[in-house]
Amino acid sequence: MKKIVFITTHNWDTKRQGGFHKFAEATALAGIETVFFSFPRPYYGYFMKREQLNPQVIRTLKKGISYKVGSGSVLNITFPTLRLPDAAGRVLPDWLMNFLLKKSLGSFHSFAKKFLEGTDCFVFESCEGVAFVDTIRRFFPKARIVYRPSDPMVYASVPERVKALEHHILQTADLSLIVNNEGVAAYKKSIPDFDQKVVYQVLSNGIDLDSYKKSYAVPAILNKPNTVLYVGAWEVEWPLLFEAAQKLPQCNFVVVCPNYPADKILNQVEAVENLTYVPGIKPDQVPAWITNCTVVMVPYVTDFYKDRPLGITAKYYQAMAACKPIVAYCDTPKLADVGVAVTYSYEDFISALQQALSQGSQHYQFDLQGREWSEICQKFISACEGCER
């Protein structure tokens, strides 16, 4: 394999400690020409100030920007389109939403000739970029198509047209690399005869184990007793945290999440002395935060796990590697099998926190050795090279 293209929601410079960043880093280090195709980046992003949607990002990625990775490099690009916000789908038909999703003021053919020519393998993330699969297949008939759904797009809040796009790529791709058996089960519920229609393997996410075994300077916000920390991208159950903060005044709750809560929630947080919200930290700072807290919490929204088949995710791997007590709310019951306190009521969550605070470090019945990123990335590259076109 000489050239690989990753179609992903992320920008390269976010430098996430997992997912497509790890895979692209591994291919670049292996001497494979690597392209990071950030999509979607709609034109309305020129009027926004978010990490992925802002004028500077779109202008820069339209031209392409190269990042050195060891002796190799990663080229980060985008193809801005007339994509509309999902809310427009309430009045516009699916075909028009999908058309605008891919339609640009420029030519995709010219874009593909400039940045994608010579690609041996295209790897799609679970994002609206999957809409390009037929176009990619038409332009590059000899290239392999791999689908890597980091989060299956089968949960209720995903628009039906996007679910249909995912169903199509699952049945079109030469290989799908699904994160866990929970994802496989979710797809089997939504796609009849899944095993006959989809070529797939299970390939988990990974972890840099050594990063969670080291000592780091304590982040200022965690320089308090009894710190209970959440670091993640999914929304949390704020009413639960308000109640926990009130009933456990000896604890200092810290939520690190890039998804800004509503102003009403932020105002409530400001009024609670032992609850702090942090809009986000750099990915390479995560080990320092995880290793320096007292307890790791994962307080998802009530019944979250019933809709999203995420299984035991890298968030838990991190805390396990750091030997931190973990208290989860409304996540997969399978966590209990490996020693994680997983709860489904406010009362039980608060009680489990009290117990976790008194126990110090914890060891788990979970094999992290097979989940080192170095090993996972090698399996990924082998799978991409070995799948049949």
mmCIF file of C-alpha atoms in Angstrom:
data_model
loop_
_atom_site.group_PDB
_atom_site.id
_atom_site.type_symbol
_atom_site.label_atom_id
_atom_site.label_comp_id
_atom_site.label_asym_id
_atom_site.label_seq_id
_atom_site.Cartn_x
_atom_site.Cartn_y
_atom_site.Cartn_z
ATOM 1 C CA MET A 1 0.000 0.000 0.000
ATOM 2 C CA LYS A 2 1.539 3.276 -1.150
ATOM 3 C CA LYS A 3 -1.193 5.823 -0.412
ATOM 4 C CA ILE A 4 -4.114 5.914 2.035
ATOM 5 C CA VAL A 5 -6.835 8.538 2.544
ATOM 6 C CA PHE A 6 -8.802 8.897 5.794
ATOM 7 C CA ILE A 7 -12.222 10.595 5.517
ATOM 8 C CA THR A 8 -12.917 11.891 9.030
ATOM 9 C CA THR A 9 -14.754 14.584 10.982
ATOM 10 C CA HIS A 10 -11.539 15.749 12.663
ATOM 11 C CA ASN A 11 -8.734 18.152 11.827
ATOM 12 C CA TRP A 12 -5.226 16.767 12.100
ATOM 13 C CA ASP A 13 -4.031 19.512 14.435
ATOM 14 C CA THR A 14 -6.424 18.436 17.192
ATOM 15 C CA LYS A 15 -3.915 15.590 17.727
ATOM 16 C CA ARG A 16 -6.401 13.236 19.379
ATOM 17 C CA GLN A 17 -4.873 10.349 21.298
ATOM 18 C CA GLY A 18 -6.838 7.726 19.438
ATOM 19 C CA GLY A 19 -8.984 6.799 16.470
ATOM 20 C CA PHE A 20 -8.069 8.009 13.008
ATOM 21 C CA HIS A 21 -5.217 10.137 14.343
ATOM 22 C CA LYS A 22 -3.465 7.029 15.619
ATOM 23 C CA PHE A 23 -4.117 5.088 12.415
ATOM 24 C CA ALA A 24 -2.917 7.944 10.189
ATOM 25 C CA GLU A 25 0.156 8.453 12.346
ATOM 26 C CA ALA A 26 0.953 4.742 12.012
ATOM 27 C CA THR A 27 0.589 4.736 8.215
ATOM 28 C CA ALA A 28 2.750 7.857 7.899
ATOM 29 C CA LEU A 29 5.440 6.304 10.103
ATOM 30 C CA ALA A 30 5.264 3.153 7.955
ATOM 31 C CA GLY A 31 6.202 5.214 4.879
ATOM 32 C CA ILE A 32 2.703 5.222 3.374
ATOM 33 C CA GLU A 33 1.602 8.508 1.785
ATOM 34 C CA THR A 34 -1.165 9.620 4.144
ATOM 35 C CA VAL A 35 -4.009 12.086 3.567
ATOM 36 C CA PHE A 36 -6.416 13.292 6.260
ATOM 37 C CA PHE A 37 -9.596 14.417 4.485
ATOM 38 C CA SER A 38 -11.616 16.473 7.003
ATOM 39 C CA PHE A 39 -15.300 16.387 6.073
ATOM 40 C CA PRO A 40 -17.866 17.848 6.230
ATOM 41 C CA ARG A 41 -16.743 21.487 6.295
ATOM 42 C CA PRO A 42 -19.764 23.408 4.929
ATOM 43 C CA TYR A 43 -19.557 26.930 3.585
ATOM 44 C CA TYR A 44 -21.660 28.189 6.491
ATOM 45 C CA GLY A 45 -18.643 27.314 8.627
ATOM 46 C CA TYR A 46 -17.101 30.570 7.399
ATOM 47 C CA PHE A 47 -19.508 32.328 9.791
ATOM 48 C CA MET A 48 -18.731 30.157 12.831
ATOM 49 C CA LYS A 49 -16.012 30.091 15.480
ATOM 50 C CA ARG A 50 -15.879 26.407 16.405
ATOM 51 C CA GLU A 51 -12.805 24.191 16.325
ATOM 52 C CA GLN A 52 -13.833 22.439 13.123
ATOM 53 C CA LEU A 53 -15.945 25.193 11.607
ATOM 54 C CA ASN A 54 -14.304 28.581 11.259
ATOM 55 C CA PRO A 55 -12.943 30.652 8.353
ATOM 56 C CA GLN A 56 -9.272 29.963 9.048
ATOM 57 C CA VAL A 57 -9.688 26.180 9.168
ATOM 58 C CA ILE A 58 -11.686 26.039 5.948
ATOM 59 C CA ARG A 59 -9.358 28.360 4.038
ATOM 60 C CA THR A 60 -6.266 26.475 5.241
ATOM 61 C CA LEU A 61 -7.588 23.003 4.544
ATOM 62 C CA LYS A 62 -8.887 23.963 1.088
ATOM 63 C CA LYS A 63 -5.270 24.565 0.094
ATOM 64 C CA GLY A 64 -3.991 21.606 2.117
ATOM 65 C CA ILE A 65 -1.487 21.705 4.952
ATOM 66 C CA SER A 66 1.227 19.115 5.545
ATOM 67 C CA TYR A 67 2.346 17.963 8.991
ATOM 68 C CA LYS A 68 5.597 16.119 9.631
ATOM 69 C CA VAL A 69 5.209 12.750 11.349
ATOM 70 C CA GLY A 70 8.549 11.088 12.023
ATOM 71 C CA SER A 71 10.242 10.739 8.656
ATOM 72 C CA GLY A 72 6.839 10.848 6.952
ATOM 73 C CA SER A 73 3.983 13.335 6.806
ATOM 74 C CA VAL A 74 0.203 13.721 6.881
ATOM 75 C CA LEU A 75 -1.557 16.028 4.421
ATOM 76 C CA ASN A 76 -4.739 17.540 5.893
ATOM 77 C CA ILE A 77 -7.316 18.740 3.330
ATOM 78 C CA THR A 78 -10.997 19.532 2.987
ATOM 79 C CA PHE A 79 -13.624 20.009 0.289
ATOM 80 C CA PRO A 80 -16.155 22.636 1.460
ATOM 81 C CA THR A 81 -19.717 22.073 0.306
ATOM 82 C CA LEU A 82 -23.215 23.556 0.402
ATOM 83 C CA ARG A 83 -24.208 21.214 3.243
ATOM 84 C CA LEU A 84 -27.077 22.559 5.358
ATOM 85 C CA PRO A 85 -27.646 22.056 9.095
ATOM 86 C CA ASP A 86 -29.609 18.906 9.979
ATOM 87 C CA ALA A 87 -32.591 21.050 10.967
ATOM 88 C CA ALA A 88 -33.123 21.835 7.272
ATOM 89 C CA GLY A 89 -33.965 18.177 6.780
ATOM 90 C CA ARG A 90 -37.312 18.785 8.466
ATOM 91 C CA VAL A 91 -38.510 20.619 5.356
ATOM 92 C CA LEU A 92 -36.183 19.448 2.575
ATOM 93 C CA PRO A 93 -36.206 15.945 1.053
ATOM 94 C CA ASP A 94 -33.347 13.557 1.783
ATOM 95 C CA TRP A 95 -32.102 13.569 -1.818
ATOM 96 C CA LEU A 96 -31.662 17.342 -1.736
ATOM 97 C CA MET A 97 -29.915 17.294 1.668
ATOM 98 C CA ASN A 98 -27.497 14.641 0.364
ATOM 99 C CA PHE A 99 -26.972 16.529 -2.899
ATOM 100 C CA LEU A 100 -26.041 19.732 -1.052
ATOM 101 C CA LEU A 101 -23.867 17.734 1.339
ATOM 102 C CA LYS A 102 -21.552 16.852 -1.581
ATOM 103 C CA LYS A 103 -22.115 19.869 -3.866
ATOM 104 C CA SER A 104 -19.383 22.496 -3.876
ATOM 105 C CA LEU A 105 -18.657 25.704 -5.738
ATOM 106 C CA GLY A 106 -15.600 23.869 -7.030
ATOM 107 C CA SER A 107 -15.180 20.595 -8.910
ATOM 108 C CA PHE A 108 -14.746 17.411 -6.907
ATOM 109 C CA HIS A 109 -13.064 15.875 -9.940
ATOM 110 C CA SER A 110 -10.363 18.557 -9.854
ATOM 111 C CA PHE A 111 -10.061 18.183 -6.083
ATOM 112 C CA ALA A 112 -9.655 14.430 -6.428
ATOM 113 C CA LYS A 113 -7.034 14.768 -9.174
ATOM 114 C CA LYS A 114 -5.035 17.174 -7.021
ATOM 115 C CA PHE A 115 -5.175 15.436 -3.634
ATOM 116 C CA LEU A 116 -6.478 11.871 -4.005
ATOM 117 C CA GLU A 117 -4.804 10.579 -7.188
ATOM 118 C CA GLY A 118 -2.947 7.296 -6.688
ATOM 119 C CA THR A 119 -4.810 6.256 -3.532
ATOM 120 C CA ASP A 120 -4.765 2.530 -2.817
ATOM 121 C CA CYS A 121 -7.184 2.606 0.121
ATOM 122 C CA PHE A 122 -9.893 4.991 1.354
ATOM 123 C CA VAL A 123 -10.892 4.662 5.005
ATOM 124 C CA PHE A 124 -14.199 6.244 6.016
ATOM 125 C CA GLU A 125 -15.142 7.234 9.546
ATOM 126 C CA SER A 126 -18.743 7.127 10.810
ATOM 127 C CA CYS A 127 -19.652 10.626 9.642
ATOM 128 C CA GLU A 128 -21.471 12.227 6.725
ATOM 129 C CA GLY A 129 -18.340 11.699 4.646
ATOM 130 C CA VAL A 130 -19.726 8.225 3.903
ATOM 131 C CA ALA A 131 -21.923 9.976 1.310
ATOM 132 C CA PHE A 132 -18.855 10.085 -0.967
ATOM 133 C CA VAL A 133 -18.425 6.322 -1.182
ATOM 134 C CA ASP A 134 -20.050 5.891 -4.610
ATOM 135 C CA THR A 135 -18.186 8.880 -6.042
ATOM 136 C CA ILE A 136 -14.890 7.532 -4.709
ATOM 137 C CA ARG A 137 -15.658 4.107 -6.122
ATOM 138 C CA ARG A 138 -16.417 5.617 -9.515
ATOM 139 C CA PHE A 139 -13.276 7.782 -9.626
ATOM 140 C CA PHE A 140 -10.970 5.140 -8.122
ATOM 141 C CA PRO A 141 -12.375 1.724 -9.132
ATOM 142 C CA LYS A 142 -9.214 -0.168 -8.141
ATOM 143 C CA ALA A 143 -8.888 1.362 -4.669
ATOM 144 C CA ARG A 144 -10.023 -0.519 -1.581
ATOM 145 C CA ILE A 145 -12.855 0.950 0.525
ATOM 146 C CA VAL A 146 -12.692 0.400 4.293
ATOM 147 C CA TYR A 147 -15.331 1.595 6.746
ATOM 148 C CA ARG A 148 -14.256 2.196 10.342
ATOM 149 C CA PRO A 149 -17.314 3.263 12.392
ATOM 150 C CA SER A 150 -15.879 4.777 15.574
ATOM 151 C CA ASP A 151 -19.483 5.273 16.735
ATOM 152 C CA PRO A 152 -22.187 3.341 14.840
ATOM 153 C CA MET A 153 -24.720 5.784 13.406
ATOM 154 C CA VAL A 154 -27.750 3.732 14.391
ATOM 155 C CA TYR A 155 -28.874 5.632 17.483
ATOM 156 C CA ALA A 156 -32.150 7.535 17.549
ATOM 157 C CA SER A 157 -30.878 11.105 17.187
ATOM 158 C CA VAL A 158 -29.135 10.396 13.855
ATOM 159 C CA PRO A 159 -31.226 11.567 10.850
ATOM 160 C CA GLU A 160 -32.767 8.702 8.900
ATOM 161 C CA ARG A 161 -31.016 9.807 5.698
ATOM 162 C CA VAL A 162 -27.629 9.472 7.459
ATOM 163 C CA LYS A 163 -28.571 6.037 8.753
ATOM 164 C CA ALA A 164 -29.386 5.071 5.169
ATOM 165 C CA LEU A 165 -25.976 6.362 4.034
ATOM 166 C CA GLU A 166 -24.298 4.220 6.668
ATOM 167 C CA HIS A 167 -26.293 1.133 5.692
ATOM 168 C CA HIS A 168 -25.131 1.691 2.120
ATOM 169 C CA ILE A 169 -21.426 1.975 2.922
ATOM 170 C CA LEU A 170 -21.562 -1.085 5.178
ATOM 171 C CA GLN A 171 -22.835 -3.100 2.232
ATOM 172 C CA THR A 172 -20.546 -1.387 -0.300
ATOM 173 C CA ALA A 173 -17.210 -1.344 1.513
ATOM 174 C CA ASP A 174 -14.643 -4.047 0.855
ATOM 175 C CA LEU A 175 -14.205 -4.307 4.620
ATOM 176 C CA SER A 176 -15.778 -2.793 7.745
ATOM 177 C CA LEU A 177 -13.681 -2.671 10.917
ATOM 178 C CA ILE A 178 -16.202 -2.499 13.770
ATOM 179 C CA VAL A 179 -14.999 -1.463 17.222
ATOM 180 C CA ASN A 180 -16.751 -4.128 19.314
ATOM 181 C CA ASN A 181 -19.413 -6.810 19.391
ATOM 182 C CA GLU A 182 -21.974 -4.296 20.658
ATOM 183 C CA GLY A 183 -21.577 -2.428 17.387
ATOM 184 C CA VAL A 184 -22.008 -5.650 15.415
ATOM 185 C CA ALA A 185 -25.175 -6.461 17.365
ATOM 186 C CA ALA A 186 -26.596 -2.982 16.712
ATOM 187 C CA TYR A 187 -26.003 -3.331 12.982
ATOM 188 C CA LYS A 188 -27.557 -6.784 12.922
ATOM 189 C CA LYS A 189 -30.738 -5.313 14.381
ATOM 190 C CA SER A 190 -30.991 -2.707 11.630
ATOM 191 C CA ILE A 191 -29.692 -4.634 8.596
ATOM 192 C CA PRO A 192 -31.412 -7.950 7.759
ATOM 193 C CA ASP A 193 -28.966 -10.762 6.868
ATOM 194 C CA PHE A 194 -26.078 -8.571 8.043
ATOM 195 C CA ASP A 195 -23.530 -11.419 7.981
ATOM 196 C CA GLN A 196 -24.343 -12.173 4.342
ATOM 197 C CA LYS A 197 -24.334 -8.541 3.209
ATOM 198 C CA VAL A 198 -21.397 -7.049 5.113
ATOM 199 C CA VAL A 199 -17.724 -8.057 5.125
ATOM 200 C CA TYR A 200 -16.444 -7.128 8.568
ATOM 201 C CA GLN A 201 -13.944 -7.736 11.331
ATOM 202 C CA VAL A 202 -13.928 -6.567 14.937
ATOM 203 C CA LEU A 203 -10.967 -4.297 15.717
ATOM 204 C CA SER A 204 -11.071 -2.484 19.055
ATOM 205 C CA ASN A 205 -9.803 0.971 19.865
ATOM 206 C CA GLY A 206 -6.538 1.158 21.734
ATOM 207 C CA ILE A 207 -4.616 2.939 24.440
ATOM 208 C CA ASP A 208 -1.063 4.116 25.043
ATOM 209 C CA LEU A 209 -0.641 2.201 28.272
ATOM 210 C CA ASP A 210 2.634 3.828 29.258
ATOM 211 C CA SER A 211 1.036 7.287 29.253
ATOM 212 C CA TYR A 212 -1.228 6.272 32.119
ATOM 213 C CA LYS A 213 1.549 4.727 34.207
ATOM 214 C CA LYS A 214 3.638 7.896 34.462
ATOM 215 C CA SER A 215 3.612 10.735 37.006
ATOM 216 C CA TYR A 216 2.651 14.249 35.931
ATOM 217 C CA ALA A 217 2.369 17.675 37.511
ATOM 218 C CA VAL A 218 -1.109 18.111 38.975
ATOM 219 C CA PRO A 219 -3.348 20.375 36.844
ATOM 220 C CA ALA A 220 -4.358 23.417 38.913
ATOM 221 C CA ILE A 221 -8.073 22.562 38.801
ATOM 222 C CA LEU A 222 -7.344 19.117 40.253
ATOM 223 C CA ASN A 223 -5.149 20.459 43.037
ATOM 224 C CA LYS A 224 -7.944 19.815 45.554
ATOM 225 C CA PRO A 225 -8.979 16.867 47.734
ATOM 226 C CA ASN A 226 -11.378 14.171 46.512
ATOM 227 C CA THR A 227 -11.498 15.128 42.840
ATOM 228 C CA VAL A 228 -14.101 13.292 40.761
ATOM 229 C CA LEU A 229 -13.337 13.736 37.057
ATOM 230 C CA TYR A 230 -15.112 13.229 33.744
ATOM 231 C CA VAL A 231 -13.199 13.741 30.488
ATOM 232 C CA GLY A 232 -15.183 13.032 27.356
ATOM 233 C CA ALA A 233 -17.167 14.304 24.398
ATOM 234 C CA TRP A 234 -20.604 12.917 25.252
ATOM 235 C CA GLU A 235 -23.079 15.019 27.227
ATOM 236 C CA VAL A 236 -23.399 14.371 30.966
ATOM 237 C CA GLU A 237 -26.408 14.119 33.289
ATOM 238 C CA TRP A 238 -26.170 17.555 34.887
ATOM 239 C CA PRO A 239 -29.075 17.122 37.360
ATOM 240 C CA LEU A 240 -27.251 14.070 38.724
ATOM 241 C CA LEU A 241 -24.063 16.057 39.228
ATOM 242 C CA PHE A 242 -25.886 18.918 40.930
ATOM 243 C CA GLU A 243 -27.417 16.448 43.371
ATOM 244 C CA ALA A 244 -24.126 14.608 43.914
ATOM 245 C CA ALA A 245 -22.281 17.874 44.544
ATOM 246 C CA GLN A 246 -24.870 18.852 47.133
ATOM 247 C CA LYS A 247 -24.862 15.493 48.941
ATOM 248 C CA LEU A 248 -21.069 15.037 48.774
ATOM 249 C CA PRO A 249 -19.688 18.468 49.712
ATOM 250 C CA GLN A 250 -16.318 16.870 50.484
ATOM 251 C CA CYS A 251 -15.931 16.044 46.758
ATOM 252 C CA ASN A 252 -14.775 18.342 43.983
ATOM 253 C CA PHE A 253 -16.506 17.430 40.716
ATOM 254 C CA VAL A 254 -14.816 18.376 37.428
ATOM 255 C CA VAL A 255 -16.408 17.952 33.989
ATOM 256 C CA VAL A 256 -14.128 18.344 30.968
ATOM 257 C CA CYS A 257 -16.196 18.307 27.778
ATOM 258 C CA PRO A 258 -15.978 20.307 24.513
ATOM 259 C CA ASN A 259 -19.771 20.279 24.078
ATOM 260 C CA TYR A 260 -20.887 23.493 25.768
ATOM 261 C CA PRO A 261 -23.977 23.041 27.954
ATOM 262 C CA ALA A 262 -26.874 25.480 27.812
ATOM 263 C CA ASP A 263 -26.471 28.869 29.503
ATOM 264 C CA LYS A 264 -28.949 27.808 32.172
ATOM 265 C CA ILE A 265 -26.720 24.858 33.095
ATOM 266 C CA LEU A 266 -23.576 27.008 33.050
ATOM 267 C CA ASN A 267 -25.223 29.471 35.429
ATOM 268 C CA GLN A 268 -26.114 26.632 37.791
ATOM 269 C CA VAL A 269 -22.569 25.291 37.641
ATOM 270 C CA GLU A 270 -21.206 28.721 38.550
ATOM 271 C CA ALA A 271 -23.363 28.691 41.670
ATOM 272 C CA VAL A 272 -22.035 25.331 42.904
ATOM 273 C CA GLU A 273 -18.733 25.704 44.721
ATOM 274 C CA ASN A 274 -17.582 22.103 44.328
ATOM 275 C CA LEU A 275 -18.529 21.640 40.647
ATOM 276 C CA THR A 276 -16.335 22.930 37.808
ATOM 277 C CA TYR A 277 -16.875 22.854 34.049
ATOM 278 C CA VAL A 278 -13.901 22.940 31.658
ATOM 279 C CA PRO A 279 -14.723 23.400 27.926
ATOM 280 C CA GLY A 280 -11.885 21.112 26.903
ATOM 281 C CA ILE A 281 -8.212 20.264 27.238
ATOM 282 C CA LYS A 282 -5.594 19.298 24.687
ATOM 283 C CA PRO A 283 -5.619 15.573 23.959
ATOM 284 C CA ASP A 284 -2.015 15.139 25.080
ATOM 285 C CA GLN A 285 -3.018 16.518 28.496
ATOM 286 C CA VAL A 286 -5.573 13.793 29.175
ATOM 287 C CA PRO A 287 -3.126 11.384 30.889
ATOM 288 C CA ALA A 288 -2.080 14.087 33.376
ATOM 289 C CA TRP A 289 -5.710 14.726 34.306
ATOM 290 C CA ILE A 290 -6.729 11.069 34.562
ATOM 291 C CA THR A 291 -3.705 10.053 36.642
ATOM 292 C CA ASN A 292 -4.089 12.987 39.052
ATOM 293 C CA CYS A 293 -7.765 12.690 39.959
ATOM 294 C CA THR A 294 -9.151 10.632 42.838
ATOM 295 C CA VAL A 295 -12.041 8.976 41.001
ATOM 296 C CA VAL A 296 -13.014 8.826 37.325
ATOM 297 C CA MET A 297 -16.732 9.239 36.690
ATOM 298 C CA VAL A 298 -18.696 8.621 33.488
ATOM 299 C CA PRO A 299 -22.119 10.179 34.207
ATOM 300 C CA TYR A 300 -23.898 9.787 30.886
ATOM 301 C CA VAL A 301 -27.431 11.034 30.279
ATOM 302 C CA THR A 302 -30.119 8.734 31.661
ATOM 303 C CA ASP A 303 -30.616 5.639 29.465
ATOM 304 C CA PHE A 304 -27.762 6.727 27.184
ATOM 305 C CA TYR A 305 -26.486 3.167 26.798
ATOM 306 C CA LYS A 306 -29.813 1.862 25.486
ATOM 307 C CA ASP A 307 -29.503 3.974 22.355
ATOM 308 C CA ARG A 308 -25.730 4.003 21.740
ATOM 309 C CA PRO A 309 -23.902 0.651 21.475
ATOM 310 C CA LEU A 310 -20.474 1.957 22.482
ATOM 311 C CA GLY A 311 -19.464 -0.967 24.708
ATOM 312 C CA ILE A 312 -16.409 -0.603 26.955
ATOM 313 C CA THR A 313 -14.642 2.344 25.368
ATOM 314 C CA ALA A 314 -11.154 3.847 25.469
ATOM 315 C CA LYS A 315 -12.370 6.236 28.171
ATOM 316 C CA TYR A 316 -12.522 3.242 30.513
ATOM 317 C CA TYR A 317 -9.224 1.821 29.238
ATOM 318 C CA GLN A 318 -7.514 5.042 30.340
ATOM 319 C CA ALA A 319 -8.876 4.919 33.877
ATOM 320 C CA MET A 320 -8.183 1.191 34.161
ATOM 321 C CA ALA A 321 -4.584 1.658 33.048
ATOM 322 C CA ALA A 322 -4.194 4.396 35.674
ATOM 323 C CA CYS A 323 -5.760 2.073 38.288
ATOM 324 C CA LYS A 324 -8.379 4.671 39.163
ATOM 325 C CA PRO A 325 -11.740 3.777 40.732
ATOM 326 C CA ILE A 326 -14.473 4.307 38.141
ATOM 327 C CA VAL A 327 -18.133 5.101 38.759
ATOM 328 C CA ALA A 328 -20.391 5.061 35.713
ATOM 329 C CA TYR A 329 -24.016 6.082 35.285
ATOM 330 C CA CYS A 330 -26.241 4.686 32.533
ATOM 331 C CA ASP A 331 -23.635 2.816 30.517
ATOM 332 C CA THR A 332 -23.315 -0.813 29.429
ATOM 333 C CA PRO A 333 -24.005 -3.393 32.174
ATOM 334 C CA LYS A 334 -20.926 -5.286 30.908
ATOM 335 C CA LEU A 335 -18.779 -2.825 32.855
ATOM 336 C CA ALA A 336 -19.750 -4.632 36.047
ATOM 337 C CA ASP A 337 -18.147 -7.834 34.708
ATOM 338 C CA VAL A 338 -14.703 -6.213 34.723
ATOM 339 C CA GLY A 339 -15.040 -4.508 38.111
ATOM 340 C CA VAL A 340 -16.402 -1.074 37.190
ATOM 341 C CA ALA A 341 -19.152 0.347 39.397
ATOM 342 C CA VAL A 342 -21.958 0.978 36.899
ATOM 343 C CA THR A 343 -25.174 2.489 38.291
ATOM 344 C CA TYR A 344 -28.632 3.338 37.026
ATOM 345 C CA SER A 345 -30.083 5.614 39.708
ATOM 346 C CA TYR A 346 -28.936 8.859 41.279
ATOM 347 C CA GLU A 347 -28.894 7.245 44.708
ATOM 348 C CA ASP A 348 -26.701 4.338 43.591
ATOM 349 C CA PHE A 349 -24.296 6.645 41.734
ATOM 350 C CA ILE A 350 -23.777 8.791 44.820
ATOM 351 C CA SER A 351 -23.388 5.720 47.036
ATOM 352 C CA ALA A 352 -20.835 4.189 44.643
ATOM 353 C CA LEU A 353 -18.863 7.461 44.661
ATOM 354 C CA GLN A 354 -18.690 7.395 48.443
ATOM 355 C CA GLN A 355 -17.301 3.875 48.341
ATOM 356 C CA ALA A 356 -14.835 4.680 45.525
ATOM 357 C CA LEU A 357 -13.411 7.642 47.426
ATOM 358 C CA SER A 358 -12.393 5.404 50.297
ATOM 359 C CA GLN A 359 -10.692 2.640 48.354
ATOM 360 C CA GLY A 360 -7.651 4.264 46.707
ATOM 361 C CA SER A 361 -6.329 2.518 43.585
ATOM 362 C CA GLN A 362 -8.176 -0.315 41.837
ATOM 363 C CA HIS A 363 -7.187 -3.137 39.514
ATOM 364 C CA TYR A 364 -9.584 -4.473 36.888
ATOM 365 C CA GLN A 365 -10.379 -7.815 35.304
ATOM 366 C CA PHE A 366 -9.779 -6.548 31.786
ATOM 367 C CA ASP A 367 -6.997 -7.388 29.333
ATOM 368 C CA LEU A 368 -5.461 -4.106 28.261
ATOM 369 C CA GLN A 369 -2.328 -5.697 26.823
ATOM 370 C CA GLY A 370 -4.024 -6.586 23.560
ATOM 371 C CA ARG A 371 -5.219 -3.007 23.184
ATOM 372 C CA GLU A 372 -1.910 -1.168 22.887
ATOM 373 C CA TRP A 373 -2.191 1.300 20.010
ATOM 374 C CA SER A 374 0.982 -0.049 18.432
ATOM 375 C CA GLU A 375 -0.622 -3.480 18.149
ATOM 376 C CA ILE A 376 -4.043 -2.191 17.076
ATOM 377 C CA CYS A 377 -2.490 0.021 14.380
ATOM 378 C CA GLN A 378 -0.483 -2.858 12.950
ATOM 379 C CA LYS A 379 -3.654 -4.948 12.750
ATOM 380 C CA PHE A 380 -5.387 -2.013 11.052
ATOM 381 C CA ILE A 381 -2.708 -1.660 8.386
ATOM 382 C CA SER A 382 -2.663 -5.421 7.776
ATOM 383 C CA ALA A 383 -6.455 -5.465 7.418
ATOM 384 C CA CYS A 384 -6.411 -2.582 4.914
ATOM 385 C CA GLU A 385 -3.681 -4.246 2.858
ATOM 386 C CA GLY A 386 -5.278 -7.676 3.040
ATOM 387 C CA CYS A 387 -8.892 -6.935 2.156
ATOM 388 C CA GLU A 388 -9.922 -7.895 -1.360
ATOM 389 C CA ARG A 389 -11.185 -5.397 -3.902
#
